[in-house]
Amino acid sequence: MTTKNEFRPASRRPTWRLRAAASVGAVTVAATLATVAPGQAAAEPTIGELMDSAGGVLQELPIDPNGSSDLTSLFDLLTPAKPGTPNKPTGERRTSCTQVTQIGDSTSVGVDSASKVAAPADRLTAQYKRVGVKNVTLDAGGGRSIVEKVDGEPNAVDAVDTALTRGDRGCWVIAMGVSDAANIATGSKVTADERIDRVMKKLTDQNVLWPTVMTNDPSNSAYAKKNMTAFNDALKRAADRYPNLKVYDFAAEAQPAWYADDGIHFNATGATQRNRLFATALATAFRA
């Protein structure tokens, strides 16, 4: 099932939170290769058709020695949000978001740190700053899910509550779902739809970007691709319920070479590419 708001985003890990000046950008990931004769009105393609096109294009893009596709080429093919408005090159896109709060699990731990991403310009804050965000908060915790808690540490709903109490308002990136999908697969009675609702009901008046999740042949079967896909399907359903929610299909663009040996977390190349894509997705979803 596709929606109008979708576009093509149990070992213990330390908890990280970073507040910094930054800049963010939004990107609507919908690609079409169709042409229309002069004077002929173009039929609106479905998001499913657009995503199929984007996926096909991605498969044809060249891979660099680090294993990443030529993502700039892919984004250059995206359809503009407004008819007649050309897409800016990815490096020129800017977001209307002045403050961004990213809530994440262990896949977001270290993405703003030299220990994970060597080049300062490739870190999360710098990438959000690239697209125009002024203030960024990253709150990521190892093993975090929306519902369950690890060693009493805050879950994602707790993290959202804390940020709201602190006064965070504006745009949110909810980089959650990997642990949730695994917990559901191993017996949790709280469905993916309910989990997403618990976050979104806290953010009804805020702009939310929620990237889809994916793994790469993990040794732990709870984190299997099919479980990630099931969570992503719930995200796409949620986009129909929440007009302020934009779902970025990061799973469609994630490359096998971006993953660490466990098939769940990202290596340095993966973290770098993910940071760039999240920022560009934000700039496309919520444009300046």
PDB file of C-alpha atoms in Angstrom:
ATOM      1  CA  MET A   1       0.000   0.000   0.000  1.00  0.00           C
ATOM      2  CA  THR A   2       1.350   3.399  -0.921  1.00  0.00           C
ATOM      3  CA  THR A   3       0.360   6.807   0.359  1.00  0.00           C
ATOM      4  CA  LYS A   4       0.585  10.441  -0.569  1.00  0.00           C
ATOM      5  CA  ASN A   5       3.024  11.129   2.257  1.00  0.00           C
ATOM      6  CA  GLU A   6       5.503   8.386   1.387  1.00  0.00           C
ATOM      7  CA  PHE A   7       8.652   9.195  -0.542  1.00  0.00           C
ATOM      8  CA  ARG A   8      11.973   7.644  -1.651  1.00  0.00           C
ATOM      9  CA  PRO A   9      15.115   7.450   4.818  1.00  0.00           C
ATOM     10  CA  ALA A  10      19.979  -7.050  21.953  1.00  0.00           C
ATOM     11  CA  SER A  11      23.434  -5.921  22.739  1.00  0.00           C
ATOM     12  CA  ARG A  12      23.669  -2.847  24.935  1.00  0.00           C
ATOM     13  CA  ARG A  13      24.943   0.347  23.381  1.00  0.00           C
ATOM     14  CA  PRO A  14      25.790   3.654  25.150  1.00  0.00           C
ATOM     15  CA  THR A  15      23.239   6.447  25.073  1.00  0.00           C
ATOM     16  CA  TRP A  16      24.242   9.653  23.345  1.00  0.00           C
ATOM     17  CA  ARG A  17      22.550  13.042  23.220  1.00  0.00           C
ATOM     18  CA  LEU A  18      23.945  16.054  21.449  1.00  0.00           C
ATOM     19  CA  ARG A  19      22.607  19.571  21.132  1.00  0.00           C
ATOM     20  CA  ALA A  20      24.327  21.713  18.525  1.00  0.00           C
ATOM     21  CA  ALA A  21      23.854  24.502  16.040  1.00  0.00           C
ATOM     22  CA  ALA A  22      22.981  22.904  12.722  1.00  0.00           C
ATOM     23  CA  SER A  23      21.105  23.237   9.468  1.00  0.00           C
ATOM     24  CA  VAL A  24      18.643  20.844   7.861  1.00  0.00           C
ATOM     25  CA  GLY A  25      17.129  20.164   4.433  1.00  0.00           C
ATOM     26  CA  ALA A  26      14.093  18.327   3.123  1.00  0.00           C
ATOM     27  CA  VAL A  27      13.739  16.137   0.037  1.00  0.00           C
ATOM     28  CA  THR A  28      10.762  14.533  -1.629  1.00  0.00           C
ATOM     29  CA  VAL A  29      11.946  11.263  -3.086  1.00  0.00           C
ATOM     30  CA  ALA A  30       9.680  10.503  -6.004  1.00  0.00           C
ATOM     31  CA  ALA A  31      11.180   9.764  -9.411  1.00  0.00           C
ATOM     32  CA  THR A  32       9.502   9.430 -12.765  1.00  0.00           C
ATOM     33  CA  LEU A  33      10.960   8.822 -16.186  1.00  0.00           C
ATOM     34  CA  ALA A  34       7.719   9.385 -18.117  1.00  0.00           C
ATOM     35  CA  THR A  35       7.513  12.108 -20.772  1.00  0.00           C
ATOM     36  CA  VAL A  36       4.417  14.045 -21.837  1.00  0.00           C
ATOM     37  CA  ALA A  37       3.696  15.568 -25.229  1.00  0.00           C
ATOM     38  CA  PRO A  38       3.531  19.400 -25.349  1.00  0.00           C
ATOM     39  CA  GLY A  39       0.099  20.683 -24.356  1.00  0.00           C
ATOM     40  CA  GLN A  40      -0.984  17.331 -22.942  1.00  0.00           C
ATOM     41  CA  ALA A  41      -1.882  17.165 -19.255  1.00  0.00           C
ATOM     42  CA  ALA A  42       0.158  14.630 -17.359  1.00  0.00           C
ATOM     43  CA  ALA A  43      -1.697  12.047 -15.330  1.00  0.00           C
ATOM     44  CA  GLU A  44      -0.563  12.063 -11.705  1.00  0.00           C
ATOM     45  CA  PRO A  45       1.564   8.917 -11.169  1.00  0.00           C
ATOM     46  CA  THR A  46       0.951   6.909  -8.048  1.00  0.00           C
ATOM     47  CA  ILE A  47       3.629   6.854  -5.349  1.00  0.00           C
ATOM     48  CA  GLY A  48       4.006   3.145  -6.031  1.00  0.00           C
ATOM     49  CA  GLU A  49       4.821   3.836  -9.667  1.00  0.00           C
ATOM     50  CA  LEU A  50       7.262   6.534  -8.641  1.00  0.00           C
ATOM     51  CA  MET A  51       8.979   4.279  -6.136  1.00  0.00           C
ATOM     52  CA  ASP A  52       9.251   1.486  -8.689  1.00  0.00           C
ATOM     53  CA  SER A  53      10.940   3.927 -11.052  1.00  0.00           C
ATOM     54  CA  ALA A  54      13.271   5.162  -8.339  1.00  0.00           C
ATOM     55  CA  GLY A  55      14.204   1.637  -7.359  1.00  0.00           C
ATOM     56  CA  GLY A  56      14.948   0.733 -10.959  1.00  0.00           C
ATOM     57  CA  VAL A  57      17.101   3.806 -11.401  1.00  0.00           C
ATOM     58  CA  LEU A  58      18.999   3.063  -8.200  1.00  0.00           C
ATOM     59  CA  GLN A  59      19.885  -0.418  -9.430  1.00  0.00           C
ATOM     60  CA  GLU A  60      21.438   1.056 -12.552  1.00  0.00           C
ATOM     61  CA  LEU A  61      23.557   3.661 -10.825  1.00  0.00           C
ATOM     62  CA  PRO A  62      27.336   3.163 -10.666  1.00  0.00           C
ATOM     63  CA  ILE A  63      28.899   2.018  -7.388  1.00  0.00           C
ATOM     64  CA  ASP A  64      31.979   3.774  -6.087  1.00  0.00           C
ATOM     65  CA  PRO A  65      34.862   1.918  -4.393  1.00  0.00           C
ATOM     66  CA  ASN A  66      33.227   2.487  -0.993  1.00  0.00           C
ATOM     67  CA  GLY A  67      30.086   0.729  -2.128  1.00  0.00           C
ATOM     68  CA  SER A  68      27.755   3.737  -2.407  1.00  0.00           C
ATOM     69  CA  SER A  69      25.604   4.461  -5.419  1.00  0.00           C
ATOM     70  CA  ASP A  70      25.772   7.698  -7.322  1.00  0.00           C
ATOM     71  CA  LEU A  71      22.987   9.097  -5.137  1.00  0.00           C
ATOM     72  CA  THR A  72      23.335  12.609  -6.524  1.00  0.00           C
ATOM     73  CA  SER A  73      22.305  11.261  -9.913  1.00  0.00           C
ATOM     74  CA  LEU A  74      19.253   9.591  -8.371  1.00  0.00           C
ATOM     75  CA  PHE A  75      18.137  12.725  -6.555  1.00  0.00           C
ATOM     76  CA  ASP A  76      18.556  14.808  -9.726  1.00  0.00           C
ATOM     77  CA  LEU A  77      15.746  12.724 -11.256  1.00  0.00           C
ATOM     78  CA  LEU A  78      13.235  13.519  -8.523  1.00  0.00           C
ATOM     79  CA  THR A  79       9.927  15.111  -9.391  1.00  0.00           C
ATOM     80  CA  PRO A  80       9.473  18.616  -7.934  1.00  0.00           C
ATOM     81  CA  ALA A  81       6.843  19.071  -5.229  1.00  0.00           C
ATOM     82  CA  LYS A  82       5.098  21.803  -7.266  1.00  0.00           C
ATOM     83  CA  PRO A  83       4.344  21.387 -10.974  1.00  0.00           C
ATOM     84  CA  GLY A  84       6.548  23.680 -12.990  1.00  0.00           C
ATOM     85  CA  THR A  85       9.059  24.106 -10.177  1.00  0.00           C
ATOM     86  CA  PRO A  86      12.380  22.482 -11.088  1.00  0.00           C
ATOM     87  CA  ASN A  87      14.195  20.450  -8.479  1.00  0.00           C
ATOM     88  CA  LYS A  88      17.305  22.109  -7.179  1.00  0.00           C
ATOM     89  CA  PRO A  89      20.498  20.061  -7.155  1.00  0.00           C
ATOM     90  CA  THR A  90      20.788  18.201  -3.872  1.00  0.00           C
ATOM     91  CA  GLY A  91      23.541  20.475  -2.597  1.00  0.00           C
ATOM     92  CA  GLU A  92      21.317  23.538  -3.027  1.00  0.00           C
ATOM     93  CA  ARG A  93      18.171  22.291  -1.306  1.00  0.00           C
ATOM     94  CA  ARG A  94      17.151  23.990   1.910  1.00  0.00           C
ATOM     95  CA  THR A  95      14.543  23.245   4.531  1.00  0.00           C
ATOM     96  CA  SER A  96      12.014  25.385   6.336  1.00  0.00           C
ATOM     97  CA  CYS A  97      12.952  23.539   9.536  1.00  0.00           C
ATOM     98  CA  THR A  98      14.989  25.724  11.880  1.00  0.00           C
ATOM     99  CA  GLN A  99      15.091  23.174  14.684  1.00  0.00           C
ATOM    100  CA  VAL A 100      15.359  19.406  14.275  1.00  0.00           C
ATOM    101  CA  THR A 101      15.199  16.734  16.925  1.00  0.00           C
ATOM    102  CA  GLN A 102      16.290  13.255  15.855  1.00  0.00           C
ATOM    103  CA  ILE A 103      15.181  10.374  18.074  1.00  0.00           C
ATOM    104  CA  GLY A 104      17.084   7.185  17.336  1.00  0.00           C
ATOM    105  CA  ASP A 105      18.165   3.735  18.412  1.00  0.00           C
ATOM    106  CA  SER A 106      21.653   2.241  18.319  1.00  0.00           C
ATOM    107  CA  THR A 107      21.879   2.804  14.546  1.00  0.00           C
ATOM    108  CA  SER A 108      22.024   6.543  15.327  1.00  0.00           C
ATOM    109  CA  VAL A 109      24.608   6.263  18.099  1.00  0.00           C
ATOM    110  CA  GLY A 110      27.882   7.866  17.013  1.00  0.00           C
ATOM    111  CA  VAL A 111      26.611   9.410  13.763  1.00  0.00           C
ATOM    112  CA  ASP A 112      27.692  12.832  15.041  1.00  0.00           C
ATOM    113  CA  SER A 113      30.977  11.614  16.479  1.00  0.00           C
ATOM    114  CA  ALA A 114      34.532  11.311  15.178  1.00  0.00           C
ATOM    115  CA  SER A 115      34.546   7.740  16.478  1.00  0.00           C
ATOM    116  CA  LYS A 116      32.027   6.781  13.797  1.00  0.00           C
ATOM    117  CA  VAL A 117      32.279   9.440  11.097  1.00  0.00           C
ATOM    118  CA  ALA A 118      35.785  10.801  10.593  1.00  0.00           C
ATOM    119  CA  ALA A 119      35.095  13.869   8.458  1.00  0.00           C
ATOM    120  CA  PRO A 120      33.328  16.667  10.388  1.00  0.00           C
ATOM    121  CA  ALA A 121      31.371  17.680   7.293  1.00  0.00           C
ATOM    122  CA  ASP A 122      29.859  14.190   7.046  1.00  0.00           C
ATOM    123  CA  ARG A 123      28.500  14.098  10.586  1.00  0.00           C
ATOM    124  CA  LEU A 124      24.797  14.434  11.265  1.00  0.00           C
ATOM    125  CA  THR A 125      24.822  17.993  12.618  1.00  0.00           C
ATOM    126  CA  ALA A 126      26.928  19.248   9.716  1.00  0.00           C
ATOM    127  CA  GLN A 127      24.618  17.602   7.210  1.00  0.00           C
ATOM    128  CA  TYR A 128      21.515  19.113   8.767  1.00  0.00           C
ATOM    129  CA  LYS A 129      23.352  22.443   8.869  1.00  0.00           C
ATOM    130  CA  ARG A 130      24.069  22.047   5.164  1.00  0.00           C
ATOM    131  CA  VAL A 131      20.342  22.205   4.428  1.00  0.00           C
ATOM    132  CA  GLY A 132      19.591  25.152   6.699  1.00  0.00           C
ATOM    133  CA  VAL A 133      18.738  23.891  10.180  1.00  0.00           C
ATOM    134  CA  LYS A 134      19.900  26.150  12.989  1.00  0.00           C
ATOM    135  CA  ASN A 135      19.499  23.928  16.049  1.00  0.00           C
ATOM    136  CA  VAL A 136      19.806  20.150  16.206  1.00  0.00           C
ATOM    137  CA  THR A 137      19.218  17.681  19.003  1.00  0.00           C
ATOM    138  CA  LEU A 138      20.261  14.042  18.597  1.00  0.00           C
ATOM    139  CA  ASP A 139      18.952  11.625  21.231  1.00  0.00           C
ATOM    140  CA  ALA A 140      19.958   8.044  20.469  1.00  0.00           C
ATOM    141  CA  GLY A 141      20.105   5.024  22.735  1.00  0.00           C
ATOM    142  CA  GLY A 142      21.402   1.501  22.313  1.00  0.00           C
ATOM    143  CA  GLY A 143      18.710  -1.164  22.111  1.00  0.00           C
ATOM    144  CA  ARG A 144      16.005   1.522  22.165  1.00  0.00           C
ATOM    145  CA  SER A 145      12.516   0.823  20.895  1.00  0.00           C
ATOM    146  CA  ILE A 146       9.299   2.793  21.034  1.00  0.00           C
ATOM    147  CA  VAL A 147       7.804   0.616  23.793  1.00  0.00           C
ATOM    148  CA  GLU A 148      10.361  -1.616  25.520  1.00  0.00           C
ATOM    149  CA  LYS A 149      13.138  -0.329  27.752  1.00  0.00           C
ATOM    150  CA  VAL A 150      16.698  -1.638  28.118  1.00  0.00           C
ATOM    151  CA  ASP A 151      18.162  -1.488  31.634  1.00  0.00           C
ATOM    152  CA  GLY A 152      15.636   1.180  32.543  1.00  0.00           C
ATOM    153  CA  GLU A 153      16.871   3.567  29.871  1.00  0.00           C
ATOM    154  CA  PRO A 154      14.298   5.828  28.152  1.00  0.00           C
ATOM    155  CA  ASN A 155      12.381   4.388  25.229  1.00  0.00           C
ATOM    156  CA  ALA A 156      11.531   6.536  22.207  1.00  0.00           C
ATOM    157  CA  VAL A 157       8.278   7.852  23.702  1.00  0.00           C
ATOM    158  CA  ASP A 158      10.190   8.879  26.837  1.00  0.00           C
ATOM    159  CA  ALA A 159      12.769  10.628  24.666  1.00  0.00           C
ATOM    160  CA  VAL A 160      10.050  12.540  22.808  1.00  0.00           C
ATOM    161  CA  ASP A 161       8.428  13.546  26.099  1.00  0.00           C
ATOM    162  CA  THR A 162      11.759  14.788  27.425  1.00  0.00           C
ATOM    163  CA  ALA A 163      12.396  16.829  24.294  1.00  0.00           C
ATOM    164  CA  LEU A 164       8.933  18.381  24.383  1.00  0.00           C
ATOM    165  CA  THR A 165       9.322  19.253  28.060  1.00  0.00           C
ATOM    166  CA  ARG A 166      12.675  20.828  27.225  1.00  0.00           C
ATOM    167  CA  GLY A 167      10.907  23.018  24.678  1.00  0.00           C
ATOM    168  CA  ASP A 168      11.891  21.339  21.413  1.00  0.00           C
ATOM    169  CA  ARG A 169       9.486  22.363  18.659  1.00  0.00           C
ATOM    170  CA  GLY A 170       9.728  22.356  14.886  1.00  0.00           C
ATOM    171  CA  CYS A 171      10.766  19.284  12.888  1.00  0.00           C
ATOM    172  CA  TRP A 172      11.471  15.748  14.032  1.00  0.00           C
ATOM    173  CA  VAL A 173      13.321  12.834  12.479  1.00  0.00           C
ATOM    174  CA  ILE A 174      12.196   9.572  14.067  1.00  0.00           C
ATOM    175  CA  ALA A 175      14.943   7.079  13.213  1.00  0.00           C
ATOM    176  CA  MET A 176      13.193   4.195  14.960  1.00  0.00           C
ATOM    177  CA  GLY A 177      11.811   0.797  14.029  1.00  0.00           C
ATOM    178  CA  VAL A 178      14.692  -1.680  13.884  1.00  0.00           C
ATOM    179  CA  SER A 179      14.374  -2.865  17.489  1.00  0.00           C
ATOM    180  CA  ASP A 180      10.595  -2.563  17.329  1.00  0.00           C
ATOM    181  CA  ALA A 181      10.397  -4.871  14.330  1.00  0.00           C
ATOM    182  CA  ALA A 182      12.602  -7.397  16.126  1.00  0.00           C
ATOM    183  CA  ASN A 183      10.570  -7.181  19.340  1.00  0.00           C
ATOM    184  CA  ILE A 184       7.331  -7.766  17.451  1.00  0.00           C
ATOM    185  CA  ALA A 185       8.895 -10.751  15.686  1.00  0.00           C
ATOM    186  CA  THR A 186       9.858 -12.281  19.036  1.00  0.00           C
ATOM    187  CA  GLY A 187       6.430 -12.009  20.607  1.00  0.00           C
ATOM    188  CA  SER A 188       5.509  -8.448  21.577  1.00  0.00           C
ATOM    189  CA  LYS A 189       1.753  -7.893  21.498  1.00  0.00           C
ATOM    190  CA  VAL A 190       2.139  -4.194  20.716  1.00  0.00           C
ATOM    191  CA  THR A 191       1.772  -3.917  16.953  1.00  0.00           C
ATOM    192  CA  ALA A 192       3.818  -1.698  14.672  1.00  0.00           C
ATOM    193  CA  ASP A 193       0.760   0.485  14.024  1.00  0.00           C
ATOM    194  CA  GLU A 194       0.258   1.013  17.761  1.00  0.00           C
ATOM    195  CA  ARG A 195       3.921   1.808  18.265  1.00  0.00           C
ATOM    196  CA  ILE A 196       3.925   4.443  15.541  1.00  0.00           C
ATOM    197  CA  ASP A 197       0.712   5.927  16.937  1.00  0.00           C
ATOM    198  CA  ARG A 198       2.315   6.317  20.376  1.00  0.00           C
ATOM    199  CA  VAL A 199       4.966   8.588  18.866  1.00  0.00           C
ATOM    200  CA  MET A 200       2.796  10.458  16.399  1.00  0.00           C
ATOM    201  CA  LYS A 201       0.109  11.297  18.967  1.00  0.00           C
ATOM    202  CA  LYS A 202       2.796  13.221  20.841  1.00  0.00           C
ATOM    203  CA  LEU A 203       3.709  15.220  17.725  1.00  0.00           C
ATOM    204  CA  THR A 204       0.382  16.094  16.143  1.00  0.00           C
ATOM    205  CA  ASP A 205       1.360  19.742  15.599  1.00  0.00           C
ATOM    206  CA  GLN A 206       4.932  19.068  14.462  1.00  0.00           C
ATOM    207  CA  ASN A 207       6.490  18.132  11.108  1.00  0.00           C
ATOM    208  CA  VAL A 208       7.790  14.565  11.260  1.00  0.00           C
ATOM    209  CA  LEU A 209      10.130  12.743   8.884  1.00  0.00           C
ATOM    210  CA  TRP A 210      10.271   8.992   9.541  1.00  0.00           C
ATOM    211  CA  PRO A 211      12.744   6.981   7.422  1.00  0.00           C
ATOM    212  CA  THR A 212      11.971   3.355   6.699  1.00  0.00           C
ATOM    213  CA  VAL A 213      14.294   0.729   8.189  1.00  0.00           C
ATOM    214  CA  MET A 214      16.305  -2.145   6.742  1.00  0.00           C
ATOM    215  CA  THR A 215      18.940  -4.718   7.664  1.00  0.00           C
ATOM    216  CA  ASN A 216      21.326  -6.793   5.581  1.00  0.00           C
ATOM    217  CA  ASP A 217      21.247 -10.549   6.158  1.00  0.00           C
ATOM    218  CA  PRO A 218      21.603 -10.331   9.951  1.00  0.00           C
ATOM    219  CA  SER A 219      22.663 -13.399  11.925  1.00  0.00           C
ATOM    220  CA  ASN A 220      19.859 -12.724  14.414  1.00  0.00           C
ATOM    221  CA  SER A 221      16.669 -13.773  12.623  1.00  0.00           C
ATOM    222  CA  ALA A 222      14.542 -11.376  14.690  1.00  0.00           C
ATOM    223  CA  TYR A 223      16.090  -8.602  12.601  1.00  0.00           C
ATOM    224  CA  ALA A 224      15.322 -10.270   9.268  1.00  0.00           C
ATOM    225  CA  LYS A 225      14.398  -8.175   6.256  1.00  0.00           C
ATOM    226  CA  LYS A 226      10.794  -9.405   6.300  1.00  0.00           C
ATOM    227  CA  ASN A 227      10.328  -8.007   9.802  1.00  0.00           C
ATOM    228  CA  MET A 228      11.743  -4.639   8.769  1.00  0.00           C
ATOM    229  CA  THR A 229       9.439  -4.624   5.744  1.00  0.00           C
ATOM    230  CA  ALA A 230       6.420  -5.296   7.946  1.00  0.00           C
ATOM    231  CA  PHE A 231       7.293  -2.272  10.086  1.00  0.00           C
ATOM    232  CA  ASN A 232       7.793  -0.147   6.970  1.00  0.00           C
ATOM    233  CA  ASP A 233       4.348  -1.166   5.727  1.00  0.00           C
ATOM    234  CA  ALA A 234       2.906   0.121   8.998  1.00  0.00           C
ATOM    235  CA  LEU A 235       4.742   3.411   8.488  1.00  0.00           C
ATOM    236  CA  LYS A 236       3.163   3.805   5.079  1.00  0.00           C
ATOM    237  CA  ARG A 237      -0.271   3.181   6.572  1.00  0.00           C
ATOM    238  CA  ALA A 238       0.441   5.786   9.237  1.00  0.00           C
ATOM    239  CA  ALA A 239       1.096   8.409   6.565  1.00  0.00           C
ATOM    240  CA  ASP A 240      -2.617   8.217   5.735  1.00  0.00           C
ATOM    241  CA  ARG A 241      -3.552   8.882   9.361  1.00  0.00           C
ATOM    242  CA  TYR A 242      -1.141  11.735  10.034  1.00  0.00           C
ATOM    243  CA  PRO A 243      -0.901  14.561   7.477  1.00  0.00           C
ATOM    244  CA  ASN A 244       2.173  15.922   9.278  1.00  0.00           C
ATOM    245  CA  LEU A 245       4.089  12.658   8.706  1.00  0.00           C
ATOM    246  CA  LYS A 246       6.406  12.182   5.738  1.00  0.00           C
ATOM    247  CA  VAL A 247       7.837   8.701   5.233  1.00  0.00           C
ATOM    248  CA  TYR A 248      11.227   8.635   3.531  1.00  0.00           C
ATOM    249  CA  ASP A 249      11.971   5.232   1.981  1.00  0.00           C
ATOM    250  CA  PHE A 250      15.575   4.935   3.101  1.00  0.00           C
ATOM    251  CA  ALA A 251      15.268   1.129   2.913  1.00  0.00           C
ATOM    252  CA  ALA A 252      14.954   1.360  -0.867  1.00  0.00           C
ATOM    253  CA  GLU A 253      18.353   3.073  -1.086  1.00  0.00           C
ATOM    254  CA  ALA A 254      20.401   1.324   1.593  1.00  0.00           C
ATOM    255  CA  GLN A 255      23.278  -0.680   0.109  1.00  0.00           C
ATOM    256  CA  PRO A 256      24.700  -3.971   1.472  1.00  0.00           C
ATOM    257  CA  ALA A 257      28.200  -2.477   1.662  1.00  0.00           C
ATOM    258  CA  TRP A 258      26.968   0.113   4.175  1.00  0.00           C
ATOM    259  CA  TYR A 259      26.363  -2.427   6.948  1.00  0.00           C
ATOM    260  CA  ALA A 260      28.620  -3.688   9.704  1.00  0.00           C
ATOM    261  CA  ASP A 261      29.250  -7.410  10.117  1.00  0.00           C
ATOM    262  CA  ASP A 262      26.111  -7.895  12.241  1.00  0.00           C
ATOM    263  CA  GLY A 263      23.929  -6.784   9.323  1.00  0.00           C
ATOM    264  CA  ILE A 264      22.025  -4.402  11.621  1.00  0.00           C
ATOM    265  CA  HIS A 265      24.262  -1.431  12.323  1.00  0.00           C
ATOM    266  CA  PHE A 266      26.097   0.781   9.835  1.00  0.00           C
ATOM    267  CA  ASN A 267      29.803   0.988   9.168  1.00  0.00           C
ATOM    268  CA  ALA A 268      31.528   4.349   8.645  1.00  0.00           C
ATOM    269  CA  THR A 269      30.539   4.506   4.975  1.00  0.00           C
ATOM    270  CA  GLY A 270      26.951   3.618   5.800  1.00  0.00           C
ATOM    271  CA  ALA A 271      26.715   6.196   8.568  1.00  0.00           C
ATOM    272  CA  THR A 272      28.083   8.864   6.245  1.00  0.00           C
ATOM    273  CA  GLN A 273      25.651   8.038   3.447  1.00  0.00           C
ATOM    274  CA  ARG A 274      22.727   7.785   5.848  1.00  0.00           C
ATOM    275  CA  ASN A 275      23.472  11.213   7.329  1.00  0.00           C
ATOM    276  CA  ARG A 276      23.560  12.771   3.884  1.00  0.00           C
ATOM    277  CA  LEU A 277      20.359  11.088   2.775  1.00  0.00           C
ATOM    278  CA  PHE A 278      18.461  12.008   5.940  1.00  0.00           C
ATOM    279  CA  ALA A 279      19.415  15.668   5.523  1.00  0.00           C
ATOM    280  CA  THR A 280      18.494  15.741   1.853  1.00  0.00           C
ATOM    281  CA  ALA A 281      15.240  13.947   2.623  1.00  0.00           C
ATOM    282  CA  LEU A 282      14.376  16.529   5.257  1.00  0.00           C
ATOM    283  CA  ALA A 283      15.100  19.363   2.838  1.00  0.00           C
ATOM    284  CA  THR A 284      12.864  17.779   0.221  1.00  0.00           C
ATOM    285  CA  ALA A 285       9.992  16.921   2.570  1.00  0.00           C
ATOM    286  CA  PHE A 286       9.867  20.314   4.287  1.00  0.00           C
ATOM    287  CA  ARG A 287      11.201  22.819   1.795  1.00  0.00           C
ATOM    288  CA  ALA A 288      12.236  26.373   2.471  1.00  0.00           C
TER     289      ALA A 288
END
